[in-house]
């Protein structure tokens, strides 16, 4: 039995602080006071005796208006759930029995009941808080069940006056709802873990696929970026995703780590081999540069050798961008010097060729009369003289100008040659002899066919007449073509 005297100050229970902190208990949930307490409060202060010192009243929390109202607490009238004996002993009714909850000897019965009713209000507020937290979500059902167990320990056998059985019933109903929610949470957690395992497995398979590729075929710049992205996704998933079973998580991480280590090994080997290739190419190109620079004294005559060096340069391989750029600048400068020497010589030749160009153009104007000459012998003599003077003028630069002039003269030469070929064919004695012999043969054949035609006409054979006539016309056509 709890003995509470006026000289002994009342201490707030720890659970009261939790009730005061929440804003979810509705205004209509405050526990009602007894009829005696209401009558005492309605009596004017001047008509009431000075009260004895009593424990400090416990404030009832008032939630903000924006919160949804929760179910009101059941009334805890003193004539229903509490009584006070003459010696200040306070009891609470539990079913058909009464249980002593404490003593309040230095106050009125209304004050004694009010004190223990406030303790009931505190407990009811904790139950209501759990119900509201469950409805609003945000807290896991397993955590709320742990808190519910603690609250239930305080409700059972509590030193408070009120409908404790109703509180226990509410806790039982809430416990059942939380059990169901816990099962759903567990299922959701299992599904989340399965999804997380699938996601991490996909990351592992992607990096293992990269590790399985032929290192020689890998573009390492892009692949290195891909590896970094996969590792960043792994870290983000590990930080924000659900916790995986230890054995599964360790197995997946081992596969990811091993694939990453394999790629890192291949990458180091690739760049090590590339460094060796770069060194070999750099040394080879450095020697080519020295040989190209040594050609400078040959001037234009060194261009052929420089072209050979250029072919060797193309097959030397890469020496790295920085080294390649520097060596190529020197190699190109050596070639530019050789080609510059040739350009200077060609420019000088072009200056000297101006008079030659004009002289050949004058010869072309003179050669324009060759095709007009009807006498073939005179035409050939005129052309031969022009050709001799053309050769005496010599080469012309640039080559494009010389080719253009030569093409114009060559057209005239081809015209004369075609006339000579035609004349030879028509005046060749051997050709004439063969032609005369063929003419005589055709004349003999025509005479024979005419005789055959007369016989066919005499016999009135239409087929023979047609055949002889066709053959006769063909021979006469051939003879006419030969000029006979």
mmCIF file with all atom_site columns, C-alpha atoms in Angstrom, residues 43-130:
data_model
loop_
_atom_site.group_PDB
_atom_site.id
_atom_site.type_symbol
_atom_site.label_atom_id
_atom_site.label_alt_id
_atom_site.label_comp_id
_atom_site.label_asym_id
_atom_site.label_entity_id
_atom_site.label_seq_id
_atom_site.pdbx_PDB_ins_code
_atom_site.Cartn_x
_atom_site.Cartn_y
_atom_site.Cartn_z
_atom_site.occupancy
_atom_site.B_iso_or_equiv
_atom_site.pdbx_formal_charge
_atom_site.auth_seq_id
_atom_site.auth_comp_id
_atom_site.auth_asym_id
_atom_site.auth_atom_id
_atom_site.pdbx_PDB_model_num
ATOM 1  C CA . UNK A 1 43  ? -18.088 26.216 -4.230  1.00 0.00 ? 43  UNK A CA 1
ATOM 2  C CA . UNK A 1 44  ? -16.852 29.801 -3.878  1.00 0.00 ? 44  UNK A CA 1
ATOM 3  C CA . UNK A 1 45  ? -13.346 30.071 -2.515  1.00 0.00 ? 45  UNK A CA 1
ATOM 4  C CA . UNK A 1 46  ? -14.504 32.183 0.449   1.00 0.00 ? 46  UNK A CA 1
ATOM 5  C CA . UNK A 1 47  ? -16.968 29.482 1.561   1.00 0.00 ? 47  UNK A CA 1
ATOM 6  C CA . UNK A 1 48  ? -14.448 26.659 1.418   1.00 0.00 ? 48  UNK A CA 1
ATOM 7  C CA . UNK A 1 49  ? -12.072 25.754 4.249   1.00 0.00 ? 49  UNK A CA 1
ATOM 8  C CA . UNK A 1 50  ? -8.413  26.232 3.522   1.00 0.00 ? 50  UNK A CA 1
ATOM 9  C CA . UNK A 1 51  ? -7.260  23.043 1.876   1.00 0.00 ? 51  UNK A CA 1
ATOM 10 C CA . UNK A 1 52  ? -4.494  21.011 3.297   1.00 0.00 ? 52  UNK A CA 1
ATOM 11 C CA . UNK A 1 53  ? -1.308  20.764 1.245   1.00 0.00 ? 53  UNK A CA 1
ATOM 12 C CA . UNK A 1 54  ? -1.853  18.246 -1.551  1.00 0.00 ? 54  UNK A CA 1
ATOM 13 C CA . UNK A 1 55  ? 0.360   16.729 -4.224  1.00 0.00 ? 55  UNK A CA 1
ATOM 14 C CA . UNK A 1 56  ? 0.890   18.907 -7.315  1.00 0.00 ? 56  UNK A CA 1
ATOM 15 C CA . UNK A 1 57  ? -1.789  18.352 -9.968  1.00 0.00 ? 57  UNK A CA 1
ATOM 16 C CA . UNK A 1 58  ? -0.685  16.664 -13.173 1.00 0.00 ? 58  UNK A CA 1
ATOM 17 C CA . UNK A 1 59  ? -1.486  18.669 -16.353 1.00 0.00 ? 59  UNK A CA 1
ATOM 18 C CA . UNK A 1 60  ? -3.548  16.959 -19.021 1.00 0.00 ? 60  UNK A CA 1
ATOM 19 C CA . UNK A 1 61  ? -2.007  17.457 -22.492 1.00 0.00 ? 61  UNK A CA 1
ATOM 20 C CA . UNK A 1 62  ? -4.060  19.329 -25.094 1.00 0.00 ? 62  UNK A CA 1
ATOM 21 C CA . UNK A 1 63  ? -3.253  18.446 -28.708 1.00 0.00 ? 63  UNK A CA 1
ATOM 22 C CA . UNK A 1 64  ? -3.289  20.979 -31.569 1.00 0.00 ? 64  UNK A CA 1
ATOM 23 C CA . UNK A 1 65  ? -6.619  21.399 -33.316 1.00 0.00 ? 65  UNK A CA 1
ATOM 24 C CA . UNK A 1 66  ? -5.204  20.083 -36.595 1.00 0.00 ? 66  UNK A CA 1
ATOM 25 C CA . UNK A 1 67  ? -4.772  16.530 -35.206 1.00 0.00 ? 67  UNK A CA 1
ATOM 26 C CA . UNK A 1 68  ? -7.549  14.047 -35.759 1.00 0.00 ? 68  UNK A CA 1
ATOM 27 C CA . UNK A 1 69  ? -9.485  13.283 -32.579 1.00 0.00 ? 69  UNK A CA 1
ATOM 28 C CA . UNK A 1 70  ? -8.872  9.874  -31.044 1.00 0.00 ? 70  UNK A CA 1
ATOM 29 C CA . UNK A 1 71  ? -11.342 7.729  -29.210 1.00 0.00 ? 71  UNK A CA 1
ATOM 30 C CA . UNK A 1 72  ? -12.304 9.389  -25.865 1.00 0.00 ? 72  UNK A CA 1
ATOM 31 C CA . UNK A 1 73  ? -11.147 7.737  -22.682 1.00 0.00 ? 73  UNK A CA 1
ATOM 32 C CA . UNK A 1 74  ? -13.836 5.904  -20.801 1.00 0.00 ? 74  UNK A CA 1
ATOM 33 C CA . UNK A 1 75  ? -15.295 7.744  -17.830 1.00 0.00 ? 75  UNK A CA 1
ATOM 34 C CA . UNK A 1 76  ? -13.716 6.869  -14.523 1.00 0.00 ? 76  UNK A CA 1
ATOM 35 C CA . UNK A 1 77  ? -16.354 8.015  -12.076 1.00 0.00 ? 77  UNK A CA 1
ATOM 36 C CA . UNK A 1 78  ? -15.319 7.390  -8.454  1.00 0.00 ? 78  UNK A CA 1
ATOM 37 C CA . UNK A 1 79  ? -18.553 5.595  -7.639  1.00 0.00 ? 79  UNK A CA 1
ATOM 38 C CA . UNK A 1 80  ? -17.808 3.187  -10.505 1.00 0.00 ? 80  UNK A CA 1
ATOM 39 C CA . UNK A 1 81  ? -14.043 2.480  -10.294 1.00 0.00 ? 81  UNK A CA 1
ATOM 40 C CA . UNK A 1 82  ? -12.744 4.045  -7.078  1.00 0.00 ? 82  UNK A CA 1
ATOM 41 C CA . UNK A 1 83  ? -13.559 4.486  -3.389  1.00 0.00 ? 83  UNK A CA 1
ATOM 42 C CA . UNK A 1 84  ? -11.929 6.116  -0.387  1.00 0.00 ? 84  UNK A CA 1
ATOM 43 C CA . UNK A 1 85  ? -12.083 4.677  3.132   1.00 0.00 ? 85  UNK A CA 1
ATOM 44 C CA . UNK A 1 86  ? -12.282 6.835  6.239   1.00 0.00 ? 86  UNK A CA 1
ATOM 45 C CA . UNK A 1 87  ? -8.550  6.453  6.856   1.00 0.00 ? 87  UNK A CA 1
ATOM 46 C CA . UNK A 1 88  ? -7.756  7.735  3.332   1.00 0.00 ? 88  UNK A CA 1
ATOM 47 C CA . UNK A 1 89  ? -7.181  4.313  1.759   1.00 0.00 ? 89  UNK A CA 1
ATOM 48 C CA . UNK A 1 90  ? -8.019  4.402  -1.954  1.00 0.00 ? 90  UNK A CA 1
ATOM 49 C CA . UNK A 1 91  ? -9.164  1.291  -3.835  1.00 0.00 ? 91  UNK A CA 1
ATOM 50 C CA . UNK A 1 92  ? -9.961  0.578  -7.475  1.00 0.00 ? 92  UNK A CA 1
ATOM 51 C CA . UNK A 1 93  ? -12.648 -1.815 -8.675  1.00 0.00 ? 93  UNK A CA 1
ATOM 52 C CA . UNK A 1 94  ? -11.504 -4.609 -10.937 1.00 0.00 ? 94  UNK A CA 1
ATOM 53 C CA . UNK A 1 95  ? -14.526 -6.609 -11.986 1.00 0.00 ? 95  UNK A CA 1
ATOM 54 C CA . UNK A 1 96  ? -16.389 -7.539 -8.776  1.00 0.00 ? 96  UNK A CA 1
ATOM 55 C CA . UNK A 1 97  ? -13.306 -7.101 -6.555  1.00 0.00 ? 97  UNK A CA 1
ATOM 56 C CA . UNK A 1 98  ? -11.608 -4.087 -5.047  1.00 0.00 ? 98  UNK A CA 1
ATOM 57 C CA . UNK A 1 99  ? -7.840  -3.582 -4.961  1.00 0.00 ? 99  UNK A CA 1
ATOM 58 C CA . UNK A 1 100 ? -6.069  -1.092 -2.714  1.00 0.00 ? 100 UNK A CA 1
ATOM 59 C CA . UNK A 1 101 ? -3.938  1.291  -4.737  1.00 0.00 ? 101 UNK A CA 1
ATOM 60 C CA . UNK A 1 102 ? -2.674  3.639  -1.982  1.00 0.00 ? 102 UNK A CA 1
ATOM 61 C CA . UNK A 1 103 ? -3.487  6.087  0.775   1.00 0.00 ? 103 UNK A CA 1
ATOM 62 C CA . UNK A 1 104 ? -4.206  9.806  0.795   1.00 0.00 ? 104 UNK A CA 1
ATOM 63 C CA . UNK A 1 105 ? -4.794  10.578 4.505   1.00 0.00 ? 105 UNK A CA 1
ATOM 64 C CA . UNK A 1 106 ? -4.286  14.340 4.497   1.00 0.00 ? 106 UNK A CA 1
ATOM 65 C CA . UNK A 1 107 ? -6.873  15.379 1.918   1.00 0.00 ? 107 UNK A CA 1
ATOM 66 C CA . UNK A 1 108 ? -10.539 15.070 1.161   1.00 0.00 ? 108 UNK A CA 1
ATOM 67 C CA . UNK A 1 109 ? -11.916 11.930 -0.530  1.00 0.00 ? 109 UNK A CA 1
ATOM 68 C CA . UNK A 1 110 ? -12.422 13.934 -3.737  1.00 0.00 ? 110 UNK A CA 1
ATOM 69 C CA . UNK A 1 111 ? -8.773  14.994 -3.707  1.00 0.00 ? 111 UNK A CA 1
ATOM 70 C CA . UNK A 1 112 ? -7.665  11.429 -3.014  1.00 0.00 ? 112 UNK A CA 1
ATOM 71 C CA . UNK A 1 113 ? -9.680  10.079 -5.945  1.00 0.00 ? 113 UNK A CA 1
ATOM 72 C CA . UNK A 1 114 ? -8.577  12.920 -8.216  1.00 0.00 ? 114 UNK A CA 1
ATOM 73 C CA . UNK A 1 115 ? -4.928  12.125 -7.505  1.00 0.00 ? 115 UNK A CA 1
ATOM 74 C CA . UNK A 1 116 ? -5.209  8.450  -8.480  1.00 0.00 ? 116 UNK A CA 1
ATOM 75 C CA . UNK A 1 117 ? -7.515  9.276  -11.422 1.00 0.00 ? 117 UNK A CA 1
ATOM 76 C CA . UNK A 1 118 ? -4.785  11.491 -12.813 1.00 0.00 ? 118 UNK A CA 1
ATOM 77 C CA . UNK A 1 119 ? -2.475  8.489  -12.710 1.00 0.00 ? 119 UNK A CA 1
ATOM 78 C CA . UNK A 1 120 ? -5.060  6.625  -14.768 1.00 0.00 ? 120 UNK A CA 1
ATOM 79 C CA . UNK A 1 121 ? -5.184  9.529  -17.216 1.00 0.00 ? 121 UNK A CA 1
ATOM 80 C CA . UNK A 1 122 ? -1.414  9.274  -17.575 1.00 0.00 ? 122 UNK A CA 1
ATOM 81 C CA . UNK A 1 123 ? -1.653  5.591  -18.431 1.00 0.00 ? 123 UNK A CA 1
ATOM 82 C CA . UNK A 1 124 ? -4.560  6.179  -20.829 1.00 0.00 ? 124 UNK A CA 1
ATOM 83 C CA . UNK A 1 125 ? -2.530  8.898  -22.544 1.00 0.00 ? 125 UNK A CA 1
ATOM 84 C CA . UNK A 1 126 ? 0.325   6.445  -23.115 1.00 0.00 ? 126 UNK A CA 1
ATOM 85 C CA . UNK A 1 127 ? -2.072  3.906  -24.627 1.00 0.00 ? 127 UNK A CA 1
ATOM 86 C CA . UNK A 1 128 ? -3.618  6.572  -26.839 1.00 0.00 ? 128 UNK A CA 1
ATOM 87 C CA . UNK A 1 129 ? -0.171  7.722  -27.929 1.00 0.00 ? 129 UNK A CA 1
ATOM 88 C CA . UNK A 1 130 ? 0.672   4.181  -29.051 1.00 0.00 ? 130 UNK A CA 1
#
